[in-house]
Coordinates of C-alpha atoms in Angstrom, one line a residue:
M1 CA -43.6 -16.1 54.8
K2 CA -42.1 -14.5 57.9
T3 CA -38.8 -12.7 57.3
N4 CA -36.1 -11.4 59.6
P5 CA -33.9 -8.3 59.8
V6 CA -31.2 -9.7 57.5
I7 CA -33.7 -10.6 54.8
E8 CA -35.4 -7.2 55.2
T9 CA -32.1 -5.5 54.7
L10 CA -31.5 -7.5 51.5
L11 CA -34.9 -6.9 50.1
S12 CA -34.6 -3.1 50.8
H13 CA -31.4 -2.6 48.8
R14 CA -31.1 0.6 46.8
S15 CA -28.0 2.1 45.2
I16 CA -27.2 5.4 46.9
R17 CA -25.7 8.1 44.6
K18 CA -25.8 11.0 47.0
F19 CA -24.2 10.9 50.5
K20 CA -24.0 13.3 53.4
D21 CA -20.7 15.0 54.1
Q22 CA -19.9 12.7 57.0
P23 CA -16.9 10.4 56.9
L24 CA -16.9 6.9 58.2
T25 CA -15.1 6.3 61.5
E26 CA -12.1 4.0 61.6
E27 CA -14.2 1.6 63.7
Q28 CA -16.9 1.5 61.0
I29 CA -14.2 0.9 58.3
Q30 CA -12.7 -2.0 60.3
L31 CA -16.1 -3.5 61.0
L32 CA -17.0 -3.4 57.2
V33 CA -13.7 -5.0 56.2
E34 CA -14.1 -7.7 58.9
S35 CA -17.6 -8.4 57.6
A36 CA -16.2 -8.7 54.1
Q37 CA -13.5 -11.1 55.2
A38 CA -16.1 -13.4 56.8
A39 CA -17.4 -14.2 53.3
S40 CA -16.9 -17.6 51.7
T41 CA -13.7 -18.1 49.8
S42 CA -12.8 -20.8 47.3
S43 CA -10.4 -23.4 48.8
F44 CA -9.5 -20.9 51.5
T45 CA -7.2 -19.1 49.1
Q46 CA -8.7 -15.6 50.0
S47 CA -7.6 -14.4 46.6
Y48 CA -8.7 -10.7 47.0
S49 CA -7.7 -7.5 48.6
I50 CA -9.6 -4.4 49.6
I51 CA -8.0 -1.0 49.1
G52 CA -9.5 1.9 51.1
V53 CA -9.2 5.2 49.4
D54 CA -9.3 8.4 51.4
D55 CA -6.8 10.5 49.5
P56 CA -8.9 13.3 48.0
E57 CA -6.8 13.5 44.8
I58 CA -7.0 9.8 44.1
K59 CA -10.8 9.8 44.7
K60 CA -11.0 12.8 42.3
Q61 CA -9.1 10.9 39.7
L62 CA -11.2 7.8 40.1
R63 CA -14.3 10.0 39.7
I64 CA -12.9 11.4 36.4
I65 CA -12.2 7.9 35.2
S66 CA -15.7 6.7 36.1
A67 CA -17.5 9.7 34.6
N68 CA -17.3 13.4 35.6
N69 CA -20.9 13.4 36.7
Q70 CA -20.6 10.5 39.1
F71 CA -19.7 12.8 42.0
Y72 CA -20.5 10.1 44.5
V73 CA -17.2 8.4 43.6
E74 CA -15.4 11.4 45.0
H75 CA -17.9 12.5 47.6
N76 CA -18.9 9.8 50.1
G77 CA -18.2 8.5 53.6
F78 CA -15.4 6.2 52.3
F79 CA -14.4 4.5 49.1
F80 CA -13.3 0.9 48.8
V81 CA -11.8 -0.8 45.8
F82 CA -12.0 -4.6 45.6
V83 CA -9.3 -6.3 43.6
A84 CA -8.8 -9.9 42.5
D85 CA -5.4 -10.6 44.1
Q86 CA -3.0 -13.5 43.1
Y87 CA 0.1 -11.4 43.9
R88 CA 0.0 -12.4 47.6
N89 CA -0.2 -16.1 46.7
Q90 CA 2.6 -15.6 44.2
L91 CA 4.9 -14.3 47.0
I92 CA 3.9 -17.2 49.2
G93 CA 4.7 -19.7 46.5
R94 CA 8.1 -18.1 45.9
D95 CA 8.9 -18.2 49.6
H96 CA 8.1 -21.9 49.6
H97 CA 10.1 -22.5 46.4
E98 CA 7.0 -23.6 44.5
D99 CA 6.2 -23.2 40.8
T100 CA 3.7 -20.3 40.7
S101 CA 2.6 -20.6 37.0
V102 CA -0.8 -22.0 38.1
L103 CA -1.7 -18.5 39.1
D104 CA -1.7 -17.5 35.4
T105 CA -4.6 -19.9 34.6
T106 CA -8.2 -18.9 33.9
Q107 CA -9.4 -21.1 36.8
R108 CA -7.4 -19.1 39.3
L109 CA -8.7 -15.9 37.8
I110 CA -12.3 -17.0 38.2
V111 CA -11.6 -18.1 41.8
A112 CA -10.1 -14.6 42.6
L113 CA -13.0 -12.8 40.9
G114 CA -15.5 -14.9 42.9
D115 CA -13.7 -14.3 46.2
A116 CA -13.6 -10.6 45.7
S117 CA -17.3 -10.5 44.8
F118 CA -18.3 -12.6 47.8
A119 CA -16.4 -10.2 50.1
A120 CA -17.9 -7.1 48.5
Q121 CA -21.5 -8.3 48.8
N122 CA -20.8 -9.2 52.5
M123 CA -19.6 -5.6 53.0
A124 CA -22.6 -4.2 51.2
V125 CA -25.1 -6.0 53.4
A126 CA -23.1 -5.1 56.5
A127 CA -23.1 -1.5 55.6
E128 CA -26.8 -1.3 54.9
S129 CA -27.6 -3.2 58.1
I130 CA -26.1 -0.3 60.1
G131 CA -27.9 2.4 58.3
L132 CA -25.3 3.2 55.6
G133 CA -25.8 3.2 51.9
I134 CA -23.6 1.8 49.1
C135 CA -23.1 2.0 45.4
Y136 CA -21.0 -0.4 43.4
I137 CA -18.7 1.4 40.9
G138 CA -17.8 -0.7 37.9
S139 CA -16.8 2.4 35.9
I140 CA -13.4 2.6 37.5
L141 CA -12.6 0.1 34.7
N142 CA -13.3 2.8 32.1
D143 CA -9.5 3.4 32.1
I144 CA -8.2 0.3 33.8
N145 CA -4.5 1.2 33.2
K146 CA -5.0 4.6 34.9
T147 CA -6.8 3.0 37.8
S148 CA -4.1 0.5 38.2
E149 CA -1.5 3.2 38.1
L150 CA -3.3 5.3 40.8
L151 CA -3.7 2.3 43.1
Q152 CA -0.1 1.1 42.3
L153 CA -1.3 -2.5 41.5
P154 CA 1.5 -5.1 41.0
D155 CA 1.3 -8.1 38.6
H156 CA -1.4 -10.6 39.3
V157 CA -3.8 -8.0 40.6
Y158 CA -7.0 -6.9 38.8
P159 CA -9.3 -4.1 40.0
L160 CA -12.8 -5.5 39.9
F161 CA -15.0 -2.6 41.1
G162 CA -15.2 0.2 43.7
M163 CA -17.8 0.7 46.4
A164 CA -18.9 4.1 47.6
V165 CA -20.2 3.9 51.2
G166 CA -21.7 6.6 53.4
Y167 CA -24.7 8.1 55.1
P168 CA -27.5 8.4 52.5
D169 CA -28.6 11.9 51.5
Q170 CA -31.5 10.6 49.3
D171 CA -34.2 8.0 49.5
P172 CA -34.5 6.6 45.9
E173 CA -37.3 4.3 44.8
K174 CA -36.4 0.7 44.7
K175 CA -35.4 -0.4 41.2
P176 CA -37.6 -3.4 40.0
R177 CA -35.9 -6.7 39.4
L178 CA -36.7 -9.4 36.9
P179 CA -39.7 -11.6 37.6
H180 CA -39.0 -14.7 39.7
D181 CA -40.0 -17.1 36.9
V182 CA -37.6 -15.5 34.5
V183 CA -34.6 -15.9 36.8
Y184 CA -35.4 -19.1 38.6
H185 CA -35.1 -22.4 36.8
R186 CA -36.0 -25.8 38.3
N187 CA -33.8 -28.8 37.5
H188 CA -32.8 -27.6 34.1
Y189 CA -32.4 -24.4 32.2
N190 CA -35.6 -23.1 30.5
P191 CA -34.5 -21.5 27.2
Q192 CA -37.9 -19.8 26.6
P193 CA -38.5 -17.1 29.2
S194 CA -42.1 -15.9 29.5
R195 CA -42.7 -13.1 27.0
D196 CA -45.6 -11.9 29.0
A197 CA -43.5 -11.7 32.1
L198 CA -40.8 -9.7 30.2
D199 CA -43.4 -7.4 28.7
A200 CA -44.8 -6.7 32.2
Y201 CA -41.3 -6.1 33.5
D202 CA -40.5 -3.7 30.7
Q203 CA -43.5 -1.6 31.7
A204 CA -42.4 -1.6 35.3
V205 CA -38.9 -0.5 34.4
R206 CA -40.3 2.2 32.0
R207 CA -42.4 3.6 34.9
Y208 CA -39.4 3.5 37.2
Y209 CA -37.2 5.5 34.9
E210 CA -40.0 8.0 34.1
T211 CA -40.5 8.6 37.9
R212 CA -36.8 8.8 38.6
T213 CA -36.0 11.3 35.8
G214 CA -39.2 13.3 35.9
G215 CA -40.2 11.9 32.5
T216 CA -36.9 12.7 30.7
R217 CA -36.0 9.0 30.3
E218 CA -38.3 6.4 28.7
E219 CA -36.6 3.1 28.4
T220 CA -37.5 -0.6 28.8
W221 CA -35.2 -3.2 30.3
T222 CA -35.1 -5.3 27.1
G223 CA -34.4 -2.2 25.1
Q224 CA -31.5 -1.3 27.4
I225 CA -30.0 -4.8 27.1
A226 CA -30.4 -4.9 23.3
R227 CA -28.8 -1.4 22.9
G228 CA -25.8 -2.5 25.0
L229 CA -25.2 -5.5 22.8
G230 CA -24.3 -3.2 19.9
N231 CA -21.9 -1.1 22.0
P232 CA -18.7 -3.1 22.9
Y233 CA -16.6 -1.1 25.3
R234 CA -13.7 -1.4 27.8
K235 CA -11.7 -3.2 25.2
A236 CA -8.5 -2.6 27.2
L237 CA -9.5 -5.2 29.8
K238 CA -8.2 -8.2 28.0
P239 CA -4.8 -6.7 27.2
F240 CA -4.6 -5.6 30.9
L241 CA -5.3 -9.1 32.1
E242 CA -2.6 -10.4 29.8
K243 CA -0.2 -7.8 31.1
Q244 CA -1.0 -8.8 34.7
H245 CA -0.4 -12.5 33.9
L246 CA -4.0 -13.4 34.7
G247 CA -6.2 -15.9 32.8
L248 CA -3.6 -16.7 30.2
R249 CA -4.3 -20.4 29.9

């Protein structure tokens, strides 16, 4: 089937973890934010904000929170943090003398998480379409209270993830994705994914990690998923949500 430049960009995605020492221009930053803002938003609430981080000390602290060896959190062309944001809507409600308690509900939290995610993926595709690379950084949640303190987040705001953007200084192999038939269901959910397809995918992932690490990492996808099930972490997220008055009911 014939593709186009947009689809080619999507299908060529790779996470970039090493960037050239070249900052983004203000024009590039504005273009990326405008591209993010063009994303769909539930009921036009636009319940997210984007925090651009160029303060070297804040970037360093976010890198330490994420993991000391994730240097791309600190060293990149620019760093963005996407936050689910009900604070702005709370201010609007108060200005209009409306009851704002609906912002505490799980439904509103899900809306905000979706809005922030839609915007972030728009930015990612826009960045890659102009020759930049990106890497999502979920590990800023390793110490969500410290991240919130660094970014001075008010009530009703939740930091979802960061995004490192910049000029790639590497050309990594594309990481294999699950087989089509395992992900795509027609008309109803199929509770029995193909074991043969998963076995073949495990071998592809094993080869990917062996190549990427020079043979020092041998791991299958199902093994990685199973290992993660026995390792609950980031237990501070639920108390943080409660403290921020998000998803309470």
